[in-house]
PDB file of C-alpha atoms in Angstrom:
ATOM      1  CA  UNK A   1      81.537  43.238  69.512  1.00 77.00           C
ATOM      2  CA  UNK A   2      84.373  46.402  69.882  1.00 86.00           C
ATOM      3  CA  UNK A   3      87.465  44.904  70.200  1.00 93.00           C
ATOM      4  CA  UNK A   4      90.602  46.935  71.215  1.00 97.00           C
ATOM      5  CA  UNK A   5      94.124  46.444  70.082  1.00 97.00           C
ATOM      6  CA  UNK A   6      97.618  47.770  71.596  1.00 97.00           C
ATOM      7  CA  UNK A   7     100.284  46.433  69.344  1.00 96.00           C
ATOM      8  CA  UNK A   8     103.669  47.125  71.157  1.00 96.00           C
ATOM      9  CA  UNK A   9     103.438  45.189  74.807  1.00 95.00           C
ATOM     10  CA  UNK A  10     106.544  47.408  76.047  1.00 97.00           C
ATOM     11  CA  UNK A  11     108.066  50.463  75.118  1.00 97.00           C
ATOM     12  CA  UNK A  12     110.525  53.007  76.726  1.00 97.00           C
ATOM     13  CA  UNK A  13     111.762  56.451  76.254  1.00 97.00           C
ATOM     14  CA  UNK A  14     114.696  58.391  77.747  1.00 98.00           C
ATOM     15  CA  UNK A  15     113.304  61.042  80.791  1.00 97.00           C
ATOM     16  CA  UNK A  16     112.133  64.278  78.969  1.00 97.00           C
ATOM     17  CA  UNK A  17     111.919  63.070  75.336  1.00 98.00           C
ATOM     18  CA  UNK A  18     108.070  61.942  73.909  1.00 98.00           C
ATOM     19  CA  UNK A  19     107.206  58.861  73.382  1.00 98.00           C
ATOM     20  CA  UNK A  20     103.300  57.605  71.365  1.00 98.00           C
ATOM     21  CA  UNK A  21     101.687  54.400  72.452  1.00 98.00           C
ATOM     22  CA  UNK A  22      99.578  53.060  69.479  1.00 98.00           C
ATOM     23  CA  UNK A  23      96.097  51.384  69.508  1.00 98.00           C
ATOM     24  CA  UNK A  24      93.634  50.612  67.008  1.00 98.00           C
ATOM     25  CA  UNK A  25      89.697  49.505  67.909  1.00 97.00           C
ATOM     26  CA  UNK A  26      87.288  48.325  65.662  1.00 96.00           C
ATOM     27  CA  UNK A  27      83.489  49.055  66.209  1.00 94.00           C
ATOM     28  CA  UNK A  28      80.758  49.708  64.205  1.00 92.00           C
ATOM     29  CA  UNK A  29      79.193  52.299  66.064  1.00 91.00           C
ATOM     30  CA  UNK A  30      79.730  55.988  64.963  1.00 89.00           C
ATOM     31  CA  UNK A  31      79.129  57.531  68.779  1.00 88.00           C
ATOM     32  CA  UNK A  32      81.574  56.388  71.373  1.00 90.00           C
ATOM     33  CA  UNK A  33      84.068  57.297  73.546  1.00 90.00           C
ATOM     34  CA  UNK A  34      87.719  56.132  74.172  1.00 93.00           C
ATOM     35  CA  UNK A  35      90.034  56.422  76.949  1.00 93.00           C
ATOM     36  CA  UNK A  36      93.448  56.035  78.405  1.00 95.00           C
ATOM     37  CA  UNK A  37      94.142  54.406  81.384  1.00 94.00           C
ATOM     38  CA  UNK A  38      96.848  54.887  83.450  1.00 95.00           C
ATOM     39  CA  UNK A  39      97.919  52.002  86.156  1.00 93.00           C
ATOM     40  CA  UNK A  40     101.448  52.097  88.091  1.00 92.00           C
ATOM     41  CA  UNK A  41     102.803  49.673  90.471  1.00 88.00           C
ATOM     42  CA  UNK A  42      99.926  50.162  92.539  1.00 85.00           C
ATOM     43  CA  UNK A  43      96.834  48.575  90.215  1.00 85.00           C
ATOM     44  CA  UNK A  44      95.346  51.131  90.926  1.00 87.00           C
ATOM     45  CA  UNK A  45      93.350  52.569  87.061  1.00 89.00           C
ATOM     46  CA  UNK A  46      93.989  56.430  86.484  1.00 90.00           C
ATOM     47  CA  UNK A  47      91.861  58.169  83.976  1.00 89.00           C
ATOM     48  CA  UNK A  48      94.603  60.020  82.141  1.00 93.00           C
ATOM     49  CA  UNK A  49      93.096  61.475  78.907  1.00 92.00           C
ATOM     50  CA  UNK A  50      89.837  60.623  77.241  1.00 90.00           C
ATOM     51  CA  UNK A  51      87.948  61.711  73.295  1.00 92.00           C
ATOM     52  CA  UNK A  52      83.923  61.750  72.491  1.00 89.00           C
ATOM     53  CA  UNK A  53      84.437  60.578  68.806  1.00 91.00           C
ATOM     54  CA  UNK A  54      81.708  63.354  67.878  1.00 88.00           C
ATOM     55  CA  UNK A  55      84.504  65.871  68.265  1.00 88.00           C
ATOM     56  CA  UNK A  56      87.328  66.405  65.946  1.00 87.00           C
ATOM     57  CA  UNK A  57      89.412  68.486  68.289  1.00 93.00           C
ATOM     58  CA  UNK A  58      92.381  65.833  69.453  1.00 95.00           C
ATOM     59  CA  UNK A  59      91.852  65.923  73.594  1.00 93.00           C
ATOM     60  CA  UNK A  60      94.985  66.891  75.981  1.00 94.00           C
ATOM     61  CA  UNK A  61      95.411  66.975  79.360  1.00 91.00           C
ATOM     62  CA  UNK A  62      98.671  68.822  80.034  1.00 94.00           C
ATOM     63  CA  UNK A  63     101.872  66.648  78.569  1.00 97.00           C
ATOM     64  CA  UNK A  64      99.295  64.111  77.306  1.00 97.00           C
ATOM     65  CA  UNK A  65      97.699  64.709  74.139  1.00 97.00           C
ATOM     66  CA  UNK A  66      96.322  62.606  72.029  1.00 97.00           C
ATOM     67  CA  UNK A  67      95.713  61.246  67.800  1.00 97.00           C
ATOM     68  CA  UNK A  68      92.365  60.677  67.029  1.00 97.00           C
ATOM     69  CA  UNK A  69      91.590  59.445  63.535  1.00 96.00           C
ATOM     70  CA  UNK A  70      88.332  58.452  63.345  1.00 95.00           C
ATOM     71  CA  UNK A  71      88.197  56.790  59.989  1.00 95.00           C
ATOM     72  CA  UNK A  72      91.149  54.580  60.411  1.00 96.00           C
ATOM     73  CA  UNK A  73      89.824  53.881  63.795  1.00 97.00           C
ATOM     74  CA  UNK A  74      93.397  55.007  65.772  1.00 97.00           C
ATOM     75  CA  UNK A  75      93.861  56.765  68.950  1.00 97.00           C
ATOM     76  CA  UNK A  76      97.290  56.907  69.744  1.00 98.00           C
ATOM     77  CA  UNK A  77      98.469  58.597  73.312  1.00 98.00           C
ATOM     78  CA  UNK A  78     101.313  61.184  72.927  1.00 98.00           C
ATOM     79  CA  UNK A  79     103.542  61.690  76.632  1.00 98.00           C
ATOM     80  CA  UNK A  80     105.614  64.701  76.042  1.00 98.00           C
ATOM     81  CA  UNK A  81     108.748  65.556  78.574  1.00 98.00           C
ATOM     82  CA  UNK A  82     108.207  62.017  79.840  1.00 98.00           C
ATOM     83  CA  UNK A  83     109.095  61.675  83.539  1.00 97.00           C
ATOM     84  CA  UNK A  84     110.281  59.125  85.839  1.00 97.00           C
ATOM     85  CA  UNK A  85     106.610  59.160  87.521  1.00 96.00           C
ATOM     86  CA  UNK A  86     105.193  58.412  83.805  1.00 97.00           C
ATOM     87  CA  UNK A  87     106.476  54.669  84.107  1.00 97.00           C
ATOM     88  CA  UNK A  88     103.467  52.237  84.240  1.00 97.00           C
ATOM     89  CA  UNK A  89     101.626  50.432  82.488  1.00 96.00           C
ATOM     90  CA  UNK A  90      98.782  52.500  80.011  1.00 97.00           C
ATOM     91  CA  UNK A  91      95.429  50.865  78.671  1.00 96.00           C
ATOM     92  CA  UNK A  92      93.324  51.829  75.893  1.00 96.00           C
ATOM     93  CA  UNK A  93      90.004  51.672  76.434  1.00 94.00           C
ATOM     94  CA  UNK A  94      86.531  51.787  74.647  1.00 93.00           C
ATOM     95  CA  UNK A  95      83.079  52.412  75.355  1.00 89.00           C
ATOM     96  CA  UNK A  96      79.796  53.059  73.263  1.00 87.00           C
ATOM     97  CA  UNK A  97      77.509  55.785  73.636  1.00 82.00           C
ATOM     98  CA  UNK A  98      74.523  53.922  74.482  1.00 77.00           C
ATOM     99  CA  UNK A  99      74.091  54.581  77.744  1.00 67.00           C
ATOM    100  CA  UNK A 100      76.582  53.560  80.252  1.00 66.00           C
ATOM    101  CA  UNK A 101      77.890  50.804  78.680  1.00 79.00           C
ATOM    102  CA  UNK A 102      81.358  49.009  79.791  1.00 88.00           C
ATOM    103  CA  UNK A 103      84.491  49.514  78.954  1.00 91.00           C
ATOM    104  CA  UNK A 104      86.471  47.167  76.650  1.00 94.00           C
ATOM    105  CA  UNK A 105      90.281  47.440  77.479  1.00 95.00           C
ATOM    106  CA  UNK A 106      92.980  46.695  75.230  1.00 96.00           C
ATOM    107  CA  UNK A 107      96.239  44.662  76.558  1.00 95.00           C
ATOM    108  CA  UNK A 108      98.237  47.725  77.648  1.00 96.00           C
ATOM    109  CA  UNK A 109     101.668  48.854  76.825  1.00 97.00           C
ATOM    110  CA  UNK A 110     104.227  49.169  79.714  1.00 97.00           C
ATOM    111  CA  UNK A 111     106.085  52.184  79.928  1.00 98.00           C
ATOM    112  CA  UNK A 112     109.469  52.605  81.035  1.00 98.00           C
ATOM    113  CA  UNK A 113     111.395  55.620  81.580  1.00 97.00           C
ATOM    114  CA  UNK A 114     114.697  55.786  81.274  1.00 97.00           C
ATOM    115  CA  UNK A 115     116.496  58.071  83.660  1.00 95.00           C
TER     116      UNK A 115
ATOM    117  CA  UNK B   1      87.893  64.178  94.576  1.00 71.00           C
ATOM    118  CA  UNK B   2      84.714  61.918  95.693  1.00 74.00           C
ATOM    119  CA  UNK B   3      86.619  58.370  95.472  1.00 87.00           C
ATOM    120  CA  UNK B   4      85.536  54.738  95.005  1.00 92.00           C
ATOM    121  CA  UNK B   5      86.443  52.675  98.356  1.00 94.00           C
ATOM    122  CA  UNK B   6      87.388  48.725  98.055  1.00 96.00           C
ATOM    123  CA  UNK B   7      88.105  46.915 101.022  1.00 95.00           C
ATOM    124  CA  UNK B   8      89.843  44.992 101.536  1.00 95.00           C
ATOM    125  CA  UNK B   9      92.887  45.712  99.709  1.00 94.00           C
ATOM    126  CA  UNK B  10      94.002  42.072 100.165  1.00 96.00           C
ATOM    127  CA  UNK B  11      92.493  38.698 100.786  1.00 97.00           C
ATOM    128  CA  UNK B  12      93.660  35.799 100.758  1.00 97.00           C
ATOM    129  CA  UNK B  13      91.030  32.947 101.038  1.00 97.00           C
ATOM    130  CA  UNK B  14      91.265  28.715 100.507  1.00 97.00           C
ATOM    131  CA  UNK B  15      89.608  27.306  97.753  1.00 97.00           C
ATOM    132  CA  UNK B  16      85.936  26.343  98.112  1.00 97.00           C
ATOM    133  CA  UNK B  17      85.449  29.013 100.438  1.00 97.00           C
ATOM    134  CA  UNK B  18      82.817  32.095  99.872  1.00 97.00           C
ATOM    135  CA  UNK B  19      84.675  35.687  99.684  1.00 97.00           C
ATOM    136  CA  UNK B  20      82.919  38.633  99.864  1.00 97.00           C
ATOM    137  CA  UNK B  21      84.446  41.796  97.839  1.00 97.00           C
ATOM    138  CA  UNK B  22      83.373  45.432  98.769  1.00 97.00           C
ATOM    139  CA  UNK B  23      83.029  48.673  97.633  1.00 97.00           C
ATOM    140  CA  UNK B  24      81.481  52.224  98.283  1.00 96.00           C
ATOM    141  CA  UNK B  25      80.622  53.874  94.942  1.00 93.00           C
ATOM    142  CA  UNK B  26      80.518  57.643  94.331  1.00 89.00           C
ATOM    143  CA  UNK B  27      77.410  58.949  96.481  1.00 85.00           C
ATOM    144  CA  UNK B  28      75.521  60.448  93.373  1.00 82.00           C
ATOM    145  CA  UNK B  29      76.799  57.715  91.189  1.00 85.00           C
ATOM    146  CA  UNK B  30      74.356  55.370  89.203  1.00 84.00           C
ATOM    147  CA  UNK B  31      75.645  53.330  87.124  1.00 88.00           C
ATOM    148  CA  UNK B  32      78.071  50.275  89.219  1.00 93.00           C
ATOM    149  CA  UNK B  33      80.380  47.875  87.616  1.00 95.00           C
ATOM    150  CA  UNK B  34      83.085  45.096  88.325  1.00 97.00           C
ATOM    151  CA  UNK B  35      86.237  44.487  86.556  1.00 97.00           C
ATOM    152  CA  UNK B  36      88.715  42.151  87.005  1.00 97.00           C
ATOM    153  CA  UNK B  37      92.395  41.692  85.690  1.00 95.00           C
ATOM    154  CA  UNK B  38      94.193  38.426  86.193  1.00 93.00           C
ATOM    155  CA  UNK B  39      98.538  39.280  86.441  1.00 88.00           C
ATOM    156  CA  UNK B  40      99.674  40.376  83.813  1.00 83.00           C
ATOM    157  CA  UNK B  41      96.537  40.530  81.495  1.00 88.00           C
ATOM    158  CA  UNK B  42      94.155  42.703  80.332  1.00 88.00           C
ATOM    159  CA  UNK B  43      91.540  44.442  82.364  1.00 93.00           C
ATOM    160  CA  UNK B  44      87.937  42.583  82.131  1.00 95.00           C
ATOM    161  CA  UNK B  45      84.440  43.492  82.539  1.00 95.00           C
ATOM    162  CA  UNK B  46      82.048  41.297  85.002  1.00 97.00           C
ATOM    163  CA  UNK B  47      79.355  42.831  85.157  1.00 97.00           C
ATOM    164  CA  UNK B  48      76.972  46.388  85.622  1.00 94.00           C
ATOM    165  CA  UNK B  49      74.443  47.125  87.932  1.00 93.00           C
ATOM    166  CA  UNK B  50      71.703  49.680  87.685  1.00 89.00           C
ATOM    167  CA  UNK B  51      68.392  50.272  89.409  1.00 86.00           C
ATOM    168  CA  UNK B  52      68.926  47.525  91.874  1.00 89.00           C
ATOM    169  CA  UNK B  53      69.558  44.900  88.984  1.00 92.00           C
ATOM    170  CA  UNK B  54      72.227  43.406  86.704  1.00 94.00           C
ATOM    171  CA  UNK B  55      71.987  45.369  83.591  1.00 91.00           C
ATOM    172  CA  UNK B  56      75.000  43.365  81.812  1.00 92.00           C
ATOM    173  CA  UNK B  57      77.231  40.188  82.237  1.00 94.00           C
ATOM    174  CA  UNK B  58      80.493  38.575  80.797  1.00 94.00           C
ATOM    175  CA  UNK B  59      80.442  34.964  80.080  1.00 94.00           C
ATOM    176  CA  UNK B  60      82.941  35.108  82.616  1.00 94.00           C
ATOM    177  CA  UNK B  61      80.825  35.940  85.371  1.00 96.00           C
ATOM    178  CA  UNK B  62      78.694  32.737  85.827  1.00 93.00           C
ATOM    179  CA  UNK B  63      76.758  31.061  88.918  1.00 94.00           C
ATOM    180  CA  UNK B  64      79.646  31.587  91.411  1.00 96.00           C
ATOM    181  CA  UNK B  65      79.532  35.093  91.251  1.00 97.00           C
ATOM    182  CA  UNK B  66      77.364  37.385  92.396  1.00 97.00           C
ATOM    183  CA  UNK B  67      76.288  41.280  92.941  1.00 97.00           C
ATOM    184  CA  UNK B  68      74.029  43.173  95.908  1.00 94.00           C
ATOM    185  CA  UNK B  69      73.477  46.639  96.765  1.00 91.00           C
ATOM    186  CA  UNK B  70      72.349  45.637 100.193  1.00 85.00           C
ATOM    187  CA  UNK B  71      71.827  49.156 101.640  1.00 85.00           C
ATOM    188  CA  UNK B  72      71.971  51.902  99.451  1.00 78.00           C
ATOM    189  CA  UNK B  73      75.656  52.549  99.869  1.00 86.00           C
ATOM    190  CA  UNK B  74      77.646  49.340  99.565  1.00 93.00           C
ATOM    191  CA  UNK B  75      78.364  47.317  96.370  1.00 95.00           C
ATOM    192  CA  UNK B  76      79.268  43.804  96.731  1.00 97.00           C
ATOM    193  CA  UNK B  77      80.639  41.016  94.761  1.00 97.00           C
ATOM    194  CA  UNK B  78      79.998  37.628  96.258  1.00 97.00           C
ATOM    195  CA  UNK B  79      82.109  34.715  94.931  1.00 97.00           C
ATOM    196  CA  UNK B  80      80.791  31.653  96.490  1.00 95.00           C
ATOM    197  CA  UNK B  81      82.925  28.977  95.814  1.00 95.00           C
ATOM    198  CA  UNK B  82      86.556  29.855  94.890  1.00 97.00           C
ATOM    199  CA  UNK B  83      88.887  28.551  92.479  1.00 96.00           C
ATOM    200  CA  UNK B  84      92.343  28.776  91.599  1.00 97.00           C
ATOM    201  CA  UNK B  85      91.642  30.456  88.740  1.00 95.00           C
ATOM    202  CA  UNK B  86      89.531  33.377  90.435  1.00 97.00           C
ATOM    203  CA  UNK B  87      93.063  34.956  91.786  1.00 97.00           C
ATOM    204  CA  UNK B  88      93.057  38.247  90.346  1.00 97.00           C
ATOM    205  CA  UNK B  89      92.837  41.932  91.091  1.00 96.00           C
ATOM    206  CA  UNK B  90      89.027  42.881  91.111  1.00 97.00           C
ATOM    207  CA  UNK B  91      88.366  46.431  90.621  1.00 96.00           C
ATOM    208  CA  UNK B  92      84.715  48.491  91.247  1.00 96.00           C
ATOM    209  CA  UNK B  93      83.814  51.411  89.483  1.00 93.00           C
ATOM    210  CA  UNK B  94      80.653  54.021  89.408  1.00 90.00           C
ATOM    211  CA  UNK B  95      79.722  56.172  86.769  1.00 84.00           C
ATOM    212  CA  UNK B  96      77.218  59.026  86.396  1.00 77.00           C
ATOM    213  CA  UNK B  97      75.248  59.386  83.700  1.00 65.00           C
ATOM    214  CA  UNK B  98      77.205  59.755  80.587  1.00 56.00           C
ATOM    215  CA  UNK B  99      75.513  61.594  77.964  1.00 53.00           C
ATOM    216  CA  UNK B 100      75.929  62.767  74.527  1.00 49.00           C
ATOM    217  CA  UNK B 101      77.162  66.331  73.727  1.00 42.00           C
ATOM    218  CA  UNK B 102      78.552  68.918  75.723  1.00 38.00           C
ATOM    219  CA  UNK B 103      76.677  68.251  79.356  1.00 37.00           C
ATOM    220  CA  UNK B 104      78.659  64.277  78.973  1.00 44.00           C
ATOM    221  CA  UNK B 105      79.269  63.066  82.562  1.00 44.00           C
ATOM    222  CA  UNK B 106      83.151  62.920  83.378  1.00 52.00           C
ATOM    223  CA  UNK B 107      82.202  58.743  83.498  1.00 62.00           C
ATOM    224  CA  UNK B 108      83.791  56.291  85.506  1.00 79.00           C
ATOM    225  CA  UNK B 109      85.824  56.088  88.449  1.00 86.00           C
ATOM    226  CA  UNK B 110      87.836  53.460  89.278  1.00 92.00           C
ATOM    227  CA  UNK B 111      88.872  52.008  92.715  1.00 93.00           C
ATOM    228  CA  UNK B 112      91.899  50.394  93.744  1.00 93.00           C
ATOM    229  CA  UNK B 113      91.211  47.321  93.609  1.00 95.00           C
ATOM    230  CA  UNK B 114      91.185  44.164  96.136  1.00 96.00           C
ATOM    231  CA  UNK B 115      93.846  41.806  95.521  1.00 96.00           C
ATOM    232  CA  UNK B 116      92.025  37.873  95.420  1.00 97.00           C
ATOM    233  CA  UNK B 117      94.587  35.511  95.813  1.00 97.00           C
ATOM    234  CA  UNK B 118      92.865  31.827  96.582  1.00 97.00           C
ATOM    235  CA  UNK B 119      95.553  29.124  97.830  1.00 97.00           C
TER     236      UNK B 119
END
């Protein structure tokens, strides 16, 4: 079974410097996909960035980019300029490529931004 | 954006009692899941639905719980006797199909959630 793992439970960063959120997964699949979730005061999940491990490009969306190293099994999420709206709570997230398999989450990291 | 709709966004039900959790996938979607995330804890998976059956279950989703499509549109998750325990933020989600190389589906979408609190 995949298993996800976020190490740091809370971190923060002062508004406009970059901050990296860590997580490690172990599988032993070579084809799957991994995501970050997004989820403010709300609950509500936002898809913020996401990486097919066939490609070797690093994904970004904007001030989110992301680490992808396949062999040690990392994918760390990068916020540059961090803003006050950045502050919530982020999940990593895997799934295989077979099919349309679930997601497995890991434990999140809450974000807080520091005006 | 096409969204996910949950309603409602709140219930509040007595233990023992049947609740009755809903949600309008994506119209093209396929692929139909429940998560739920107790406070302050992880996200978890209950269960996928595709083709008009369960395709997967977590231990976690046992005789109490169950799924429908009853008309095409709707998704529901039925929990029919509630406990304490069940309290939690449940959250739908639909997914196209997600393939391999470079026609992959965008993937899921998530709702936002119904709130379960059982007293």
């Amino acid at each position: 079974a995949q298993t996800v793992t976020q190490s740091q439970p809370e971190m923060s960063v002062q508004e406009a410097e970059t901050v990296t959120l860590s997580c490690t997964y172990d599988t032993s699949e070579s084809d799957y996909y991994l995501f970050w979730y997004k989820q403010p005061p709300s609950r509500q999940m936002i898809l913020v960035i996401r990486q097919e491990a066939y490609k070797q490009q690093n994904a970004t969306e904007n001030r989110f980019s992301v680490n992808f190293q396949k062999a040690a099994k990392s994918f760390s999420l990068k916020i540059s300029d961090s803003q006050l709206g950045d502050a919530a709570m982020y999940f990593c997230a895997y799934r295989s490529a077979r099919g349309n398999e679930k997601l497995t989450f890991g434990t999140g990291t809450r974000l807080t931004i520091i005006p | 954006e096409p969204e996910v709709t949950q309603t409602p966004s709140h219930q509040v039900t007595q233990m023992g009692q049947e609740v009755i959790l809903r949600c309008v996938p994506i119209s093209n979607h396929l692929y139909f899941y429940w998560y739920r995330q107790i406070l302050g804890q992880k996200v978890e998976f209950l269960v996928s639905f595709y083709n008009n059956e369960i395709s997967e279950k977590s231990e976690i989703f046992d005789d109490q719980f169950s799924v429908e499509r009853p008309d095409g549109s709707n998704f529901t998750l039925k929990i029919r006797s509630t406990k304490l325990e069940d309290s939690a933020m449940y959250f739908c989600a639909s997914s196209d199909y997600l393939g391999q190389g470079e026609a992959v589906g965008y993937g899921y979408t998530f709702g936002s959630g119904t709130r379960l609190t059982v007293v």
